[in-house]
Amino acid sequence: MATRREVLKALGAAGASAALLPLKAFGASNDSSGVASFTQPLNIPPVLTPTSTTSSTDYYDMQMTQTTASIIPGKSTPIIGYNGMTPGPTIKARVGREAVVNFYNGLPATTLGGATGNTVVHLHGGHTASASDGFPTDYINTGSNRTYTYPNNQLPATLWYHDHVMNDTAPHVWYGLAGFYLLTDSVEDGLNLPSGAYEVPLVIQDRRFNTSGALVYSGTNNGETGDAVLVNGVVQPYFNIAKRKYRFRILNGSNSRLYRLALSNGQSFKVLGMEGGLLAAPVTVTSITLAPAERADVVIDFSGIAVGSNVTLRNTLVGSTSTVYNLMRFNVTTTATDTSVVPATLRPLTRLNAADAVTTRTFTLGGGGGMMGGGTWTINGAAFNPNTVIASPRLGTTEIWRFTNSGMMMGNMNHPMHIHGVMFQILDISGAAPAATHAGWKDTVDVPAGGSARVIMKFTDYTGKYVLHCHNLEHEDNAMMARFDVVP
Ligand code: C2O
Ligand code: CU
Ligand code: CU
């Protein structure tokens, strides 16, 4: 572990000095990519085609390789890709139909950023058997493959797959190992939400480049941030759209940055759900904050925007002069008929009842080096040990888990806590009921600095080892993770 961090620190120091001298072309943005805002078209990751199908199962093949991407015009950016691209291809899965994905690891022994070439794949939000969950030490060694089975016996939702290897998840994701996994069913189809070309996944990731166009990763202990925004792998793209409603499945796929999403014209939009699928009813908001790994399933109605005009999606957590303020631009270029709707009710939501919980467990989040940096992040005072089981919930029972964020005197940080294998509901955040947008099924809860959160969940179907961890990926790699086993 120490060796990796020393290597990364050395690389980071070199990268940081290069990043201080960005080449600026006329009209270029001030971020390290040098790409002018809204000059690159949005990329929509291709949908992966099964290699074969049976009456019950779709079989897929993917490979992980180190390759290059064209992110900055005239430059070539080394990446770690799924099927040669980042984000990886989108898997479209159907509730009740199993997906079996064979991942081949074609990476060298040491990859970009000095990270290990061994990988692990995790379907984030997936309700899967332990053996297919991507436990951090269930390696796919370089030159090997592993098959993951995703039963898709869960509510339809916006899921994503990404690397989860012990100690090096953060650089692997930074350099490209993430993609969408969209799970749908006939009930959701029947709602007549915007679909087809009008349903678009958007993953937001901040990155940093050096002058030759390579990604710069320093592995800073508090969480890596970049100064350039990528949406679906493109720097501040534009998206030519029709004057009508669109459904966007938005993922904060950043290592550690939070975004408060809002539109430049101040218009409201409807939140249909977050990580675990649809809310009982849509919630109208003018902004929504996403911590790392959180998703927002939203409908934006552009029918009030004149053809020839545009609307910018912004991150209002930062000031208007920040290079991560403008995320992407919607150019309304045409009209289109729109027979889609956002129904007043979406799907009945079963509320878990605190009275049904057999226990409440408390997990204290701490560690970190504060402003000194470099310290291990901990859960209940301990660094992640893949052999130490810190909770053993019984299959079929409901539990409440309480996260308390003790923080440090300085550099106190929020911790977006994620639990594998289950979807949960938030009971409260620092004692207050969650916002209506956050009151449905979720798999990540942002535990505020100095605050707490309680979530409730039921452990069903699978026994075995899983993890809970902070989804600030540098916190995760620096040990803010713990193993729990679901036991019979
Ligand atoms: Cu998205 Cu355990 O992670
Ligand atoms: Cu997960
Ligand atoms: Cu954290």
Tab-separated table of C-alpha atoms and ligand atoms in Angstrom:
chain	number	residue	atom	x	y	z
A	1	MET	CA	0.000	0.000	0.000
A	2	ALA	CA	2.677	2.480	1.021
A	3	THR	CA	4.619	1.735	-2.131
A	4	ARG	CA	1.691	2.613	-4.321
A	5	ARG	CA	1.113	5.915	-2.573
A	6	GLU	CA	4.779	6.849	-2.821
A	7	VAL	CA	4.705	6.154	-6.544
A	8	LEU	CA	1.528	8.184	-6.948
A	9	LYS	CA	2.901	11.076	-4.949
A	10	ALA	CA	5.959	11.215	-7.188
A	11	LEU	CA	3.816	11.121	-10.312
A	12	GLY	CA	1.414	13.660	-8.857
A	13	ALA	CA	4.160	16.143	-8.107
A	14	ALA	CA	5.404	15.982	-11.696
A	15	GLY	CA	1.865	16.262	-13.047
A	16	ALA	CA	0.970	19.188	-10.824
A	17	SER	CA	3.869	21.313	-11.998
A	18	ALA	CA	2.960	20.616	-15.613
A	19	ALA	CA	-0.642	21.577	-14.915
A	20	LEU	CA	0.416	25.026	-13.767
A	21	LEU	CA	1.366	25.946	-17.325
A	22	PRO	CA	-1.682	25.181	-19.486
A	23	LEU	CA	-1.491	26.027	-23.168
A	24	LYS	CA	-4.304	28.427	-23.891
A	25	ALA	CA	-5.749	28.766	-27.351
A	26	PHE	CA	-8.041	31.672	-28.170
A	27	GLY	CA	-11.503	30.950	-26.792
A	28	ALA	CA	-10.236	28.084	-24.704
A	29	SER	CA	-11.656	27.526	-21.267
A	30	ASN	CA	-9.308	28.045	-18.380
A	31	ASP	CA	-9.318	24.420	-17.332
A	32	SER	CA	-6.355	22.135	-17.861
A	33	SER	CA	-7.917	20.516	-20.952
A	34	GLY	CA	-7.781	23.808	-22.871
A	35	VAL	CA	-10.973	22.737	-24.679
A	36	ALA	CA	-13.371	25.626	-25.274
A	37	SER	CA	-16.709	25.179	-23.510
A	38	PHE	CA	-19.602	23.684	-25.480
A	39	THR	CA	-17.566	23.008	-28.630
A	40	GLN	CA	-17.584	19.197	-28.414
A	41	PRO	CA	-20.717	17.137	-29.075
A	42	LEU	CA	-22.075	14.960	-26.273
A	43	ASN	CA	-21.074	11.342	-26.510
A	44	ILE	CA	-23.733	8.762	-25.759
A	45	PRO	CA	-22.022	5.478	-24.853
A	46	PRO	CA	-23.038	2.651	-27.191
A	47	VAL	CA	-25.352	-0.051	-25.868
A	48	LEU	CA	-23.526	-3.350	-25.543
A	49	THR	CA	-24.869	-6.175	-27.685
A	50	PRO	CA	-25.108	-9.602	-26.041
A	51	THR	CA	-22.794	-12.230	-27.517
A	52	SER	CA	-25.635	-14.707	-27.101
A	53	THR	CA	-29.047	-14.963	-25.519
A	54	THR	CA	-31.265	-17.719	-24.182
A	55	SER	CA	-34.873	-17.580	-22.997
A	56	SER	CA	-33.667	-16.460	-19.569
A	57	THR	CA	-30.214	-14.946	-19.963
A	58	ASP	CA	-28.207	-12.405	-21.926
A	59	TYR	CA	-24.465	-13.134	-22.161
A	60	TYR	CA	-21.966	-10.329	-22.595
A	61	ASP	CA	-18.216	-10.039	-23.072
A	62	MET	CA	-16.150	-7.055	-22.068
A	63	GLN	CA	-12.467	-6.431	-21.878
A	64	MET	CA	-10.412	-3.998	-19.889
A	65	THR	CA	-7.434	-2.539	-21.716
A	66	GLN	CA	-5.098	0.392	-21.557
A	67	THR	CA	-5.659	2.436	-24.683
A	68	THR	CA	-6.118	6.041	-25.802
A	69	ALA	CA	-9.117	8.306	-26.238
A	70	SER	CA	-9.633	11.489	-28.264
A	71	ILE	CA	-10.783	13.865	-25.554
A	72	ILE	CA	-8.792	16.990	-26.460
A	73	PRO	CA	-8.673	17.874	-30.168
A	74	GLY	CA	-5.245	17.110	-31.580
A	75	LYS	CA	-4.138	15.153	-28.542
A	76	SER	CA	-4.399	11.573	-27.464
A	77	THR	CA	-5.238	10.718	-23.848
A	78	PRO	CA	-4.152	7.389	-22.371
A	79	ILE	CA	-7.090	5.738	-20.580
A	80	ILE	CA	-8.074	2.449	-19.015
A	81	GLY	CA	-11.229	1.496	-20.854
A	82	TYR	CA	-13.966	-1.089	-20.968
A	83	ASN	CA	-14.030	-2.267	-24.581
A	84	GLY	CA	-11.581	0.499	-25.391
A	85	MET	CA	-13.687	3.420	-24.219
A	86	THR	CA	-14.635	5.541	-21.246
A	87	PRO	CA	-17.329	5.559	-20.113
A	88	GLY	CA	-17.685	1.900	-21.031
A	89	PRO	CA	-20.583	0.637	-23.131
A	90	THR	CA	-24.012	0.774	-21.532
A	91	ILE	CA	-25.621	-2.507	-20.542
A	92	LYS	CA	-29.399	-2.423	-20.892
A	93	ALA	CA	-30.908	-5.056	-18.680
A	94	ARG	CA	-34.437	-6.146	-18.002
A	95	VAL	CA	-35.943	-7.085	-14.646
A	96	GLY	CA	-36.331	-10.858	-14.462
A	97	ARG	CA	-33.784	-11.551	-17.209
A	98	GLU	CA	-30.379	-12.573	-15.999
A	99	ALA	CA	-27.271	-10.870	-17.404
A	100	VAL	CA	-23.988	-12.780	-17.346
A	101	VAL	CA	-20.952	-10.672	-18.105
A	102	ASN	CA	-17.541	-12.119	-18.764
A	103	PHE	CA	-14.821	-9.547	-18.101
A	104	TYR	CA	-11.351	-10.134	-19.503
A	105	ASN	CA	-8.469	-8.211	-17.948
A	106	GLY	CA	-6.059	-7.203	-20.717
A	107	LEU	CA	-4.176	-4.679	-18.593
A	108	PRO	CA	-0.427	-4.615	-18.029
A	109	ALA	CA	0.892	-5.494	-14.548
A	110	THR	CA	1.142	-1.798	-13.701
A	111	THR	CA	-1.317	0.625	-15.221
A	112	LEU	CA	-1.664	4.383	-15.545
A	113	GLY	CA	-0.948	6.263	-12.344
A	114	GLY	CA	1.202	3.407	-11.072
A	115	ALA	CA	-1.889	1.387	-10.181
A	116	THR	CA	-2.122	-2.389	-10.148
A	117	GLY	CA	-3.147	-4.126	-13.348
A	118	ASN	CA	-5.397	-6.459	-11.369
A	119	THR	CA	-9.043	-5.451	-11.393
A	120	VAL	CA	-12.408	-6.201	-9.809
A	121	VAL	CA	-15.791	-5.345	-11.327
A	122	HIS	CA	-18.637	-4.155	-9.130
A	123	LEU	CA	-22.196	-3.542	-10.307
A	124	HIS	CA	-23.047	-0.567	-8.131
A	125	GLY	CA	-26.636	-0.837	-6.941
A	126	GLY	CA	-26.888	-4.446	-8.014
A	127	HIS	CA	-28.568	-7.014	-5.755
A	128	THR	CA	-26.296	-9.928	-6.527
A	129	ALA	CA	-24.784	-12.971	-4.893
A	130	SER	CA	-21.572	-12.282	-3.007
A	131	ALA	CA	-19.428	-14.095	-5.587
A	132	SER	CA	-20.578	-11.637	-8.280
A	133	ASP	CA	-20.494	-8.500	-6.162
A	134	GLY	CA	-16.880	-7.557	-6.718
A	135	PHE	CA	-15.348	-7.922	-3.269
A	136	PRO	CA	-12.096	-5.875	-3.396
A	137	THR	CA	-9.822	-8.910	-3.154
A	138	ASP	CA	-11.786	-11.125	-5.576
A	139	TYR	CA	-9.260	-10.190	-8.253
A	140	ILE	CA	-9.340	-10.579	-11.972
A	141	ASN	CA	-5.613	-10.877	-12.416
A	142	THR	CA	-4.035	-9.435	-15.538
A	143	GLY	CA	-4.436	-11.888	-18.379
A	144	SER	CA	-7.430	-13.580	-16.734
A	145	ASN	CA	-11.179	-13.289	-16.863
A	146	ARG	CA	-14.083	-13.600	-14.461
A	147	THR	CA	-17.773	-14.071	-15.050
A	148	TYR	CA	-20.282	-12.089	-13.034
A	149	THR	CA	-23.940	-13.079	-12.816
A	150	TYR	CA	-26.499	-10.311	-12.417
A	151	PRO	CA	-29.965	-11.789	-11.701
A	152	ASN	CA	-31.818	-8.458	-12.132
A	153	ASN	CA	-34.375	-9.447	-9.541
A	154	GLN	CA	-34.763	-5.948	-8.154
A	155	LEU	CA	-36.609	-2.766	-8.931
A	156	PRO	CA	-35.597	-1.076	-12.189
A	157	ALA	CA	-32.985	1.608	-11.601
A	158	THR	CA	-29.978	3.506	-12.901
A	159	LEU	CA	-27.038	1.312	-11.957
A	160	TRP	CA	-23.410	1.531	-12.978
A	161	TYR	CA	-20.451	-0.773	-13.093
A	162	HIS	CA	-16.958	0.254	-12.127
A	163	ASP	CA	-13.663	-1.057	-10.875
A	164	HIS	CA	-13.435	-2.023	-7.197
A	165	VAL	CA	-9.937	-3.393	-6.734
A	166	MET	CA	-8.274	-3.264	-3.319
A	167	ASN	CA	-6.298	-0.003	-2.814
A	168	ASP	CA	-6.496	1.155	-6.445
A	169	THR	CA	-10.166	1.694	-7.235
A	170	ALA	CA	-9.710	5.466	-7.377
A	171	PRO	CA	-7.009	5.601	-10.079
A	172	HIS	CA	-8.759	2.876	-12.086
A	173	VAL	CA	-12.006	4.862	-12.144
A	174	TRP	CA	-10.161	8.164	-12.747
A	175	TYR	CA	-8.466	6.683	-15.821
A	176	GLY	CA	-11.731	5.322	-17.174
A	177	LEU	CA	-13.159	2.150	-15.623
A	178	ALA	CA	-16.857	3.024	-15.247
A	179	GLY	CA	-20.023	2.554	-17.292
A	180	PHE	CA	-23.821	2.543	-17.109
A	181	TYR	CA	-26.098	-0.412	-16.427
A	182	LEU	CA	-29.723	0.565	-16.989
A	183	LEU	CA	-32.352	-1.778	-15.599
A	184	THR	CA	-35.935	-1.406	-16.828
A	185	ASP	CA	-39.221	-3.289	-16.657
A	186	SER	CA	-42.644	-3.284	-18.291
A	187	VAL	CA	-44.240	-1.329	-15.445
A	188	GLU	CA	-41.840	1.533	-16.027
A	189	ASP	CA	-42.324	1.244	-19.809
A	190	GLY	CA	-46.048	1.660	-19.224
A	191	LEU	CA	-45.586	5.077	-17.636
A	192	ASN	CA	-44.783	6.602	-21.031
A	193	LEU	CA	-41.846	8.632	-19.751
A	194	PRO	CA	-39.531	10.149	-22.399
A	195	SER	CA	-37.707	7.221	-24.011
A	196	GLY	CA	-35.596	6.181	-26.971
A	197	ALA	CA	-33.545	9.145	-28.217
A	198	TYR	CA	-35.153	11.237	-25.465
A	199	GLU	CA	-33.784	9.153	-22.585
A	200	VAL	CA	-30.097	9.869	-22.095
A	201	PRO	CA	-27.572	8.759	-19.461
A	202	LEU	CA	-25.144	11.463	-18.304
A	203	VAL	CA	-22.116	10.713	-16.137
A	204	ILE	CA	-20.379	13.762	-14.712
A	205	GLN	CA	-16.690	13.429	-13.853
A	206	ASP	CA	-14.078	16.047	-13.077
A	207	ARG	CA	-10.577	15.400	-14.357
A	208	ARG	CA	-7.218	17.111	-14.711
A	209	PHE	CA	-4.895	17.036	-17.725
A	210	ASN	CA	-1.294	17.950	-18.396
A	211	THR	CA	-0.188	19.903	-21.452
A	212	SER	CA	0.286	16.768	-23.531
A	213	GLY	CA	-3.314	15.746	-22.886
A	214	ALA	CA	-2.624	13.011	-20.361
A	215	LEU	CA	-4.760	12.685	-17.253
A	216	VAL	CA	-3.002	13.770	-14.068
A	217	TYR	CA	-3.726	11.796	-10.914
A	218	SER	CA	-2.088	12.564	-7.577
A	219	GLY	CA	-4.143	10.328	-5.271
A	220	THR	CA	-4.561	13.050	-2.683
A	221	ASN	CA	-5.878	11.580	0.562
A	222	ASN	CA	-8.807	13.978	0.972
A	223	GLY	CA	-10.159	13.050	-2.458
A	224	GLU	CA	-8.983	13.813	-5.971
A	225	THR	CA	-10.629	16.693	-7.785
A	226	GLY	CA	-10.109	17.963	-11.301
A	227	ASP	CA	-10.546	21.362	-12.881
A	228	ALA	CA	-12.108	20.088	-16.115
A	229	VAL	CA	-15.650	18.719	-16.323
A	230	LEU	CA	-16.344	15.715	-18.504
A	231	VAL	CA	-19.851	14.527	-19.307
A	232	ASN	CA	-19.874	11.054	-20.836
A	233	GLY	CA	-16.130	11.451	-21.357
A	234	VAL	CA	-16.383	14.775	-23.253
A	235	VAL	CA	-15.172	18.117	-21.887
A	236	GLN	CA	-18.170	20.446	-21.298
A	237	PRO	CA	-20.122	19.106	-24.277
A	238	TYR	CA	-23.068	20.545	-26.130
A	239	PHE	CA	-26.119	18.429	-26.853
A	240	ASN	CA	-28.403	19.379	-29.726
A	241	ILE	CA	-31.944	18.699	-28.613
A	242	ALA	CA	-35.550	19.112	-29.625
A	243	LYS	CA	-38.016	21.466	-27.953
A	244	ARG	CA	-39.666	18.820	-25.752
A	245	LYS	CA	-39.207	16.679	-22.624
A	246	TYR	CA	-36.084	14.576	-22.005
A	247	ARG	CA	-35.329	12.024	-19.339
A	248	PHE	CA	-31.755	12.125	-18.064
A	249	ARG	CA	-30.223	9.476	-15.855
A	250	ILE	CA	-27.523	11.516	-14.182
A	251	LEU	CA	-24.650	9.876	-12.330
A	252	ASN	CA	-22.036	11.647	-10.283
A	253	GLY	CA	-19.156	9.412	-11.335
A	254	SER	CA	-16.511	11.717	-9.894
A	255	ASN	CA	-13.924	10.451	-7.444
A	256	SER	CA	-14.728	12.981	-4.734
A	257	ARG	CA	-16.482	16.098	-6.020
A	258	LEU	CA	-20.108	16.981	-5.235
A	259	TYR	CA	-22.306	18.894	-7.685
A	260	ARG	CA	-25.446	20.915	-7.182
A	261	LEU	CA	-27.163	20.643	-10.537
A	262	ALA	CA	-29.230	23.572	-11.760
A	263	LEU	CA	-30.233	25.069	-15.100
A	264	SER	CA	-28.964	28.458	-16.260
A	265	ASN	CA	-32.474	29.804	-16.888
A	266	GLY	CA	-33.531	28.837	-13.365
A	267	GLN	CA	-36.270	26.511	-14.614
A	268	SER	CA	-37.416	23.617	-12.492
A	269	PHE	CA	-37.200	19.949	-13.393
A	270	LYS	CA	-38.740	16.771	-12.071
A	271	VAL	CA	-36.859	14.146	-10.084
A	272	LEU	CA	-38.328	10.686	-10.722
A	273	GLY	CA	-36.013	8.845	-8.396
A	274	MET	CA	-32.447	8.345	-7.301
A	275	GLU	CA	-30.198	5.275	-6.987
A	276	GLY	CA	-32.812	2.598	-6.386
A	277	GLY	CA	-35.513	3.529	-8.867
A	278	LEU	CA	-38.719	5.480	-8.990
A	279	LEU	CA	-40.230	7.541	-6.207
A	280	ALA	CA	-43.947	7.220	-5.506
A	281	ALA	CA	-44.388	10.586	-7.213
A	282	PRO	CA	-42.097	12.980	-9.061
A	283	VAL	CA	-40.580	15.830	-7.047
A	284	THR	CA	-40.199	19.235	-8.677
A	285	VAL	CA	-36.958	21.046	-7.816
A	286	THR	CA	-34.754	23.807	-9.191
A	287	SER	CA	-31.573	22.038	-8.076
A	288	ILE	CA	-30.357	18.725	-6.724
A	289	THR	CA	-27.047	17.921	-5.057
A	290	LEU	CA	-25.303	14.690	-5.979
A	291	ALA	CA	-22.467	13.240	-3.911
A	292	PRO	CA	-20.127	10.739	-5.573
A	293	ALA	CA	-22.036	7.624	-6.770
A	294	GLU	CA	-25.454	9.220	-6.307
A	295	ARG	CA	-27.793	9.226	-9.280
A	296	ALA	CA	-30.742	11.412	-10.195
A	297	ASP	CA	-33.358	10.253	-12.682
A	298	VAL	CA	-34.837	13.522	-13.956
A	299	VAL	CA	-37.127	14.909	-16.631
A	300	ILE	CA	-36.339	18.348	-18.032
A	301	ASP	CA	-38.988	20.005	-20.186
A	302	PHE	CA	-37.396	22.171	-22.870
A	303	SER	CA	-40.722	22.981	-24.558
A	304	GLY	CA	-40.568	26.542	-23.269
A	305	ILE	CA	-37.184	27.201	-24.879
A	306	ALA	CA	-37.139	28.846	-28.309
A	307	VAL	CA	-35.462	26.984	-31.139
A	308	GLY	CA	-32.031	28.588	-31.538
A	309	SER	CA	-31.636	29.158	-27.791
A	310	ASN	CA	-29.695	27.172	-25.250
A	311	VAL	CA	-29.739	26.215	-21.590
A	312	THR	CA	-26.645	25.358	-19.568
A	313	LEU	CA	-26.488	22.697	-16.883
A	314	ARG	CA	-24.504	24.144	-14.035
A	315	ASN	CA	-22.867	23.175	-10.779
A	316	THR	CA	-23.931	25.878	-8.365
A	317	LEU	CA	-21.821	24.533	-5.516
A	318	VAL	CA	-18.994	26.591	-7.011
A	319	GLY	CA	-18.838	30.219	-8.109
A	320	SER	CA	-19.527	31.309	-11.669
A	321	THR	CA	-15.838	31.823	-12.436
A	322	SER	CA	-14.924	28.235	-11.539
A	323	THR	CA	-13.976	25.941	-14.415
A	324	VAL	CA	-16.335	23.324	-12.961
A	325	TYR	CA	-19.349	25.682	-12.906
A	326	ASN	CA	-20.619	24.973	-16.425
A	327	LEU	CA	-21.154	21.254	-17.014
A	328	MET	CA	-22.785	21.033	-20.447
A	329	ARG	CA	-25.094	22.964	-22.747
A	330	PHE	CA	-28.408	22.000	-24.304
A	331	ASN	CA	-28.866	23.659	-27.716
A	332	VAL	CA	-32.517	23.625	-28.757
A	333	THR	CA	-32.194	23.131	-32.499
A	334	THR	CA	-35.524	21.690	-33.598
A	335	THR	CA	-39.119	21.010	-32.693
A	336	ALA	CA	-40.514	17.523	-32.140
A	337	THR	CA	-43.834	16.024	-31.174
A	338	ASP	CA	-43.906	14.824	-27.601
A	339	THR	CA	-46.443	12.270	-26.482
A	340	SER	CA	-44.476	11.349	-23.346
A	341	VAL	CA	-45.761	12.274	-19.907
A	342	VAL	CA	-44.571	12.512	-16.326
A	343	PRO	CA	-47.461	10.915	-14.418
A	344	ALA	CA	-48.513	12.413	-11.088
A	345	THR	CA	-47.806	9.033	-9.489
A	346	LEU	CA	-44.986	6.782	-10.630
A	347	ARG	CA	-44.837	3.557	-8.661
A	348	PRO	CA	-45.958	2.516	-5.183
A	349	LEU	CA	-43.031	2.674	-2.789
A	350	THR	CA	-42.918	0.234	0.099
A	351	ARG	CA	-41.724	2.044	3.190
A	352	LEU	CA	-39.518	0.137	5.572
A	353	ASN	CA	-40.664	0.528	9.149
A	354	ALA	CA	-38.121	1.352	11.863
A	355	ALA	CA	-40.153	-0.795	14.261
A	356	ASP	CA	-39.276	-3.866	12.156
A	357	ALA	CA	-35.545	-3.447	12.662
A	358	VAL	CA	-33.951	-6.150	14.811
A	359	THR	CA	-30.945	-3.979	15.631
A	360	THR	CA	-29.298	-0.618	15.143
A	361	ARG	CA	-25.582	-0.690	14.396
A	362	THR	CA	-23.421	2.396	14.677
A	363	PHE	CA	-20.492	3.034	12.371
A	364	THR	CA	-18.216	5.876	13.358
A	365	LEU	CA	-16.457	7.541	10.459
A	366	GLY	CA	-13.117	9.041	11.304
A	367	GLY	CA	-9.441	9.218	10.600
A	368	GLY	CA	-7.935	11.166	7.767
A	369	GLY	CA	-5.099	13.546	8.255
A	370	GLY	CA	-7.114	16.740	8.322
A	371	MET	CA	-5.163	19.503	6.655
A	372	MET	CA	-1.945	17.587	7.211
A	373	GLY	CA	-3.183	14.932	4.763
A	374	GLY	CA	-1.920	11.400	4.429
A	375	GLY	CA	-3.846	9.725	7.241
A	376	THR	CA	-5.841	6.543	6.943
A	377	TRP	CA	-9.631	6.966	6.938
A	378	THR	CA	-11.419	4.630	9.291
A	379	ILE	CA	-14.740	3.026	10.191
A	380	ASN	CA	-15.105	2.360	13.912
A	381	GLY	CA	-11.482	3.338	14.313
A	382	ALA	CA	-10.153	0.663	11.975
A	383	ALA	CA	-8.731	0.615	8.473
A	384	PHE	CA	-10.261	-1.849	5.980
A	385	ASN	CA	-9.146	-5.419	6.473
A	386	PRO	CA	-10.769	-7.837	4.007
A	387	ASN	CA	-10.673	-10.562	6.664
A	388	THR	CA	-12.296	-8.571	9.459
A	389	VAL	CA	-16.086	-8.826	9.593
A	390	ILE	CA	-17.538	-5.843	11.436
A	391	ALA	CA	-21.235	-6.738	11.098
A	392	SER	CA	-23.128	-9.978	10.468
A	393	PRO	CA	-26.762	-9.193	9.660
A	394	ARG	CA	-29.061	-12.218	9.405
A	395	LEU	CA	-30.670	-13.056	6.101
A	396	GLY	CA	-34.314	-11.997	6.093
A	397	THR	CA	-33.964	-9.374	8.810
A	398	THR	CA	-34.259	-5.611	8.770
A	399	GLU	CA	-31.586	-3.438	10.362
A	400	ILE	CA	-30.909	0.231	10.958
A	401	TRP	CA	-27.377	1.432	10.349
A	402	ARG	CA	-26.301	4.718	11.837
A	403	PHE	CA	-23.267	6.547	10.503
A	404	THR	CA	-21.713	9.222	12.656
A	405	ASN	CA	-19.159	11.490	11.069
A	406	SER	CA	-16.808	12.516	13.808
A	407	GLY	CA	-14.427	14.302	11.479
A	408	MET	CA	-11.163	15.898	12.513
A	409	MET	CA	-10.610	19.323	13.949
A	410	MET	CA	-9.388	20.497	10.568
A	411	GLY	CA	-10.295	19.269	7.116
A	412	ASN	CA	-13.576	17.819	8.342
A	413	MET	CA	-15.261	16.167	5.351
A	414	ASN	CA	-18.556	14.654	4.341
A	415	HIS	CA	-18.549	10.926	3.618
A	416	PRO	CA	-20.916	9.520	0.957
A	417	MET	CA	-21.457	6.078	2.494
A	418	HIS	CA	-22.429	3.209	0.215
A	419	ILE	CA	-23.609	-0.271	1.188
A	420	HIS	CA	-23.271	-3.190	-1.220
A	421	GLY	CA	-25.933	-5.753	-1.984
A	422	VAL	CA	-28.964	-3.834	-0.743
A	423	MET	CA	-31.022	-0.740	-1.373
A	424	PHE	CA	-31.886	1.241	1.735
A	425	GLN	CA	-34.134	4.087	2.801
A	426	ILE	CA	-32.873	7.102	4.705
A	427	LEU	CA	-34.585	7.544	8.073
A	428	ASP	CA	-32.876	10.798	8.921
A	429	ILE	CA	-29.812	12.913	8.286
A	430	SER	CA	-28.491	14.586	11.443
A	431	GLY	CA	-31.940	14.011	12.937
A	432	ALA	CA	-33.962	15.564	10.102
A	433	ALA	CA	-36.118	13.693	7.607
A	434	PRO	CA	-34.507	13.408	4.155
A	435	ALA	CA	-35.595	15.717	1.326
A	436	ALA	CA	-38.473	14.294	-0.755
A	437	THR	CA	-36.018	13.562	-3.580
A	438	HIS	CA	-33.934	11.413	-1.204
A	439	ALA	CA	-36.841	9.610	0.455
A	440	GLY	CA	-36.958	6.628	-1.917
A	441	TRP	CA	-34.636	3.650	-2.482
A	442	LYS	CA	-30.981	4.585	-2.309
A	443	ASP	CA	-27.590	2.940	-2.034
A	444	THR	CA	-25.481	5.948	-1.047
A	445	VAL	CA	-26.084	8.495	1.708
A	446	ASP	CA	-24.006	11.618	2.066
A	447	VAL	CA	-23.123	11.810	5.762
A	448	PRO	CA	-22.410	15.464	6.504
A	449	ALA	CA	-19.244	16.610	8.233
A	450	GLY	CA	-19.890	16.560	11.955
A	451	GLY	CA	-23.321	14.999	11.374
A	452	SER	CA	-24.950	11.609	11.137
A	453	ALA	CA	-27.357	9.548	9.062
A	454	ARG	CA	-29.588	6.556	9.744
A	455	VAL	CA	-30.611	4.170	7.005
A	456	ILE	CA	-32.870	1.120	7.097
A	457	MET	CA	-32.640	-1.970	4.921
A	458	LYS	CA	-33.652	-5.601	4.695
A	459	PHE	CA	-31.132	-8.307	3.844
A	460	THR	CA	-32.695	-10.698	1.349
A	461	ASP	CA	-31.773	-13.546	-0.998
A	462	TYR	CA	-27.994	-13.780	-0.537
A	463	THR	CA	-25.568	-14.650	2.219
A	464	GLY	CA	-21.856	-13.994	2.124
A	465	LYS	CA	-19.338	-11.191	2.222
A	466	TYR	CA	-20.045	-7.634	1.106
A	467	VAL	CA	-18.597	-4.214	1.891
A	468	LEU	CA	-19.733	-0.822	3.039
A	469	HIS	CA	-17.505	2.136	2.303
A	470	CYS	CA	-17.141	5.799	1.637
A	471	HIS	CA	-17.592	6.529	-2.091
A	472	ASN	CA	-15.079	9.330	-2.015
A	473	LEU	CA	-12.787	6.938	-3.869
A	474	GLU	CA	-9.568	8.158	-2.268
A	475	HIS	CA	-11.162	7.662	1.163
A	476	GLU	CA	-12.174	4.162	0.044
A	477	ASP	CA	-8.672	3.318	-1.173
A	478	ASN	CA	-7.229	4.786	2.010
A	479	ALA	CA	-9.211	2.253	3.999
A	480	MET	CA	-12.627	3.805	4.786
A	481	MET	CA	-14.274	0.489	4.008
A	482	ALA	CA	-15.423	-2.494	6.039
A	483	ARG	CA	-16.581	-6.025	5.382
A	484	PHE	CA	-19.976	-7.256	6.525
A	485	ASP	CA	-21.269	-10.778	6.076
A	486	VAL	CA	-24.917	-11.638	5.581
A	487	VAL	CA	-25.367	-14.849	7.556
A	488	PRO	CA	-28.063	-17.555	7.458
B	1	C2O	CU1	-19.710	2.173	-6.453
B	1	C2O	CU2	-18.441	-0.278	-3.590
B	1	C2O	O1	-19.010	0.974	-5.034
B	2	CU	CU	-21.799	-0.618	-4.845
B	3	CU	CU	-15.177	9.729	2.952
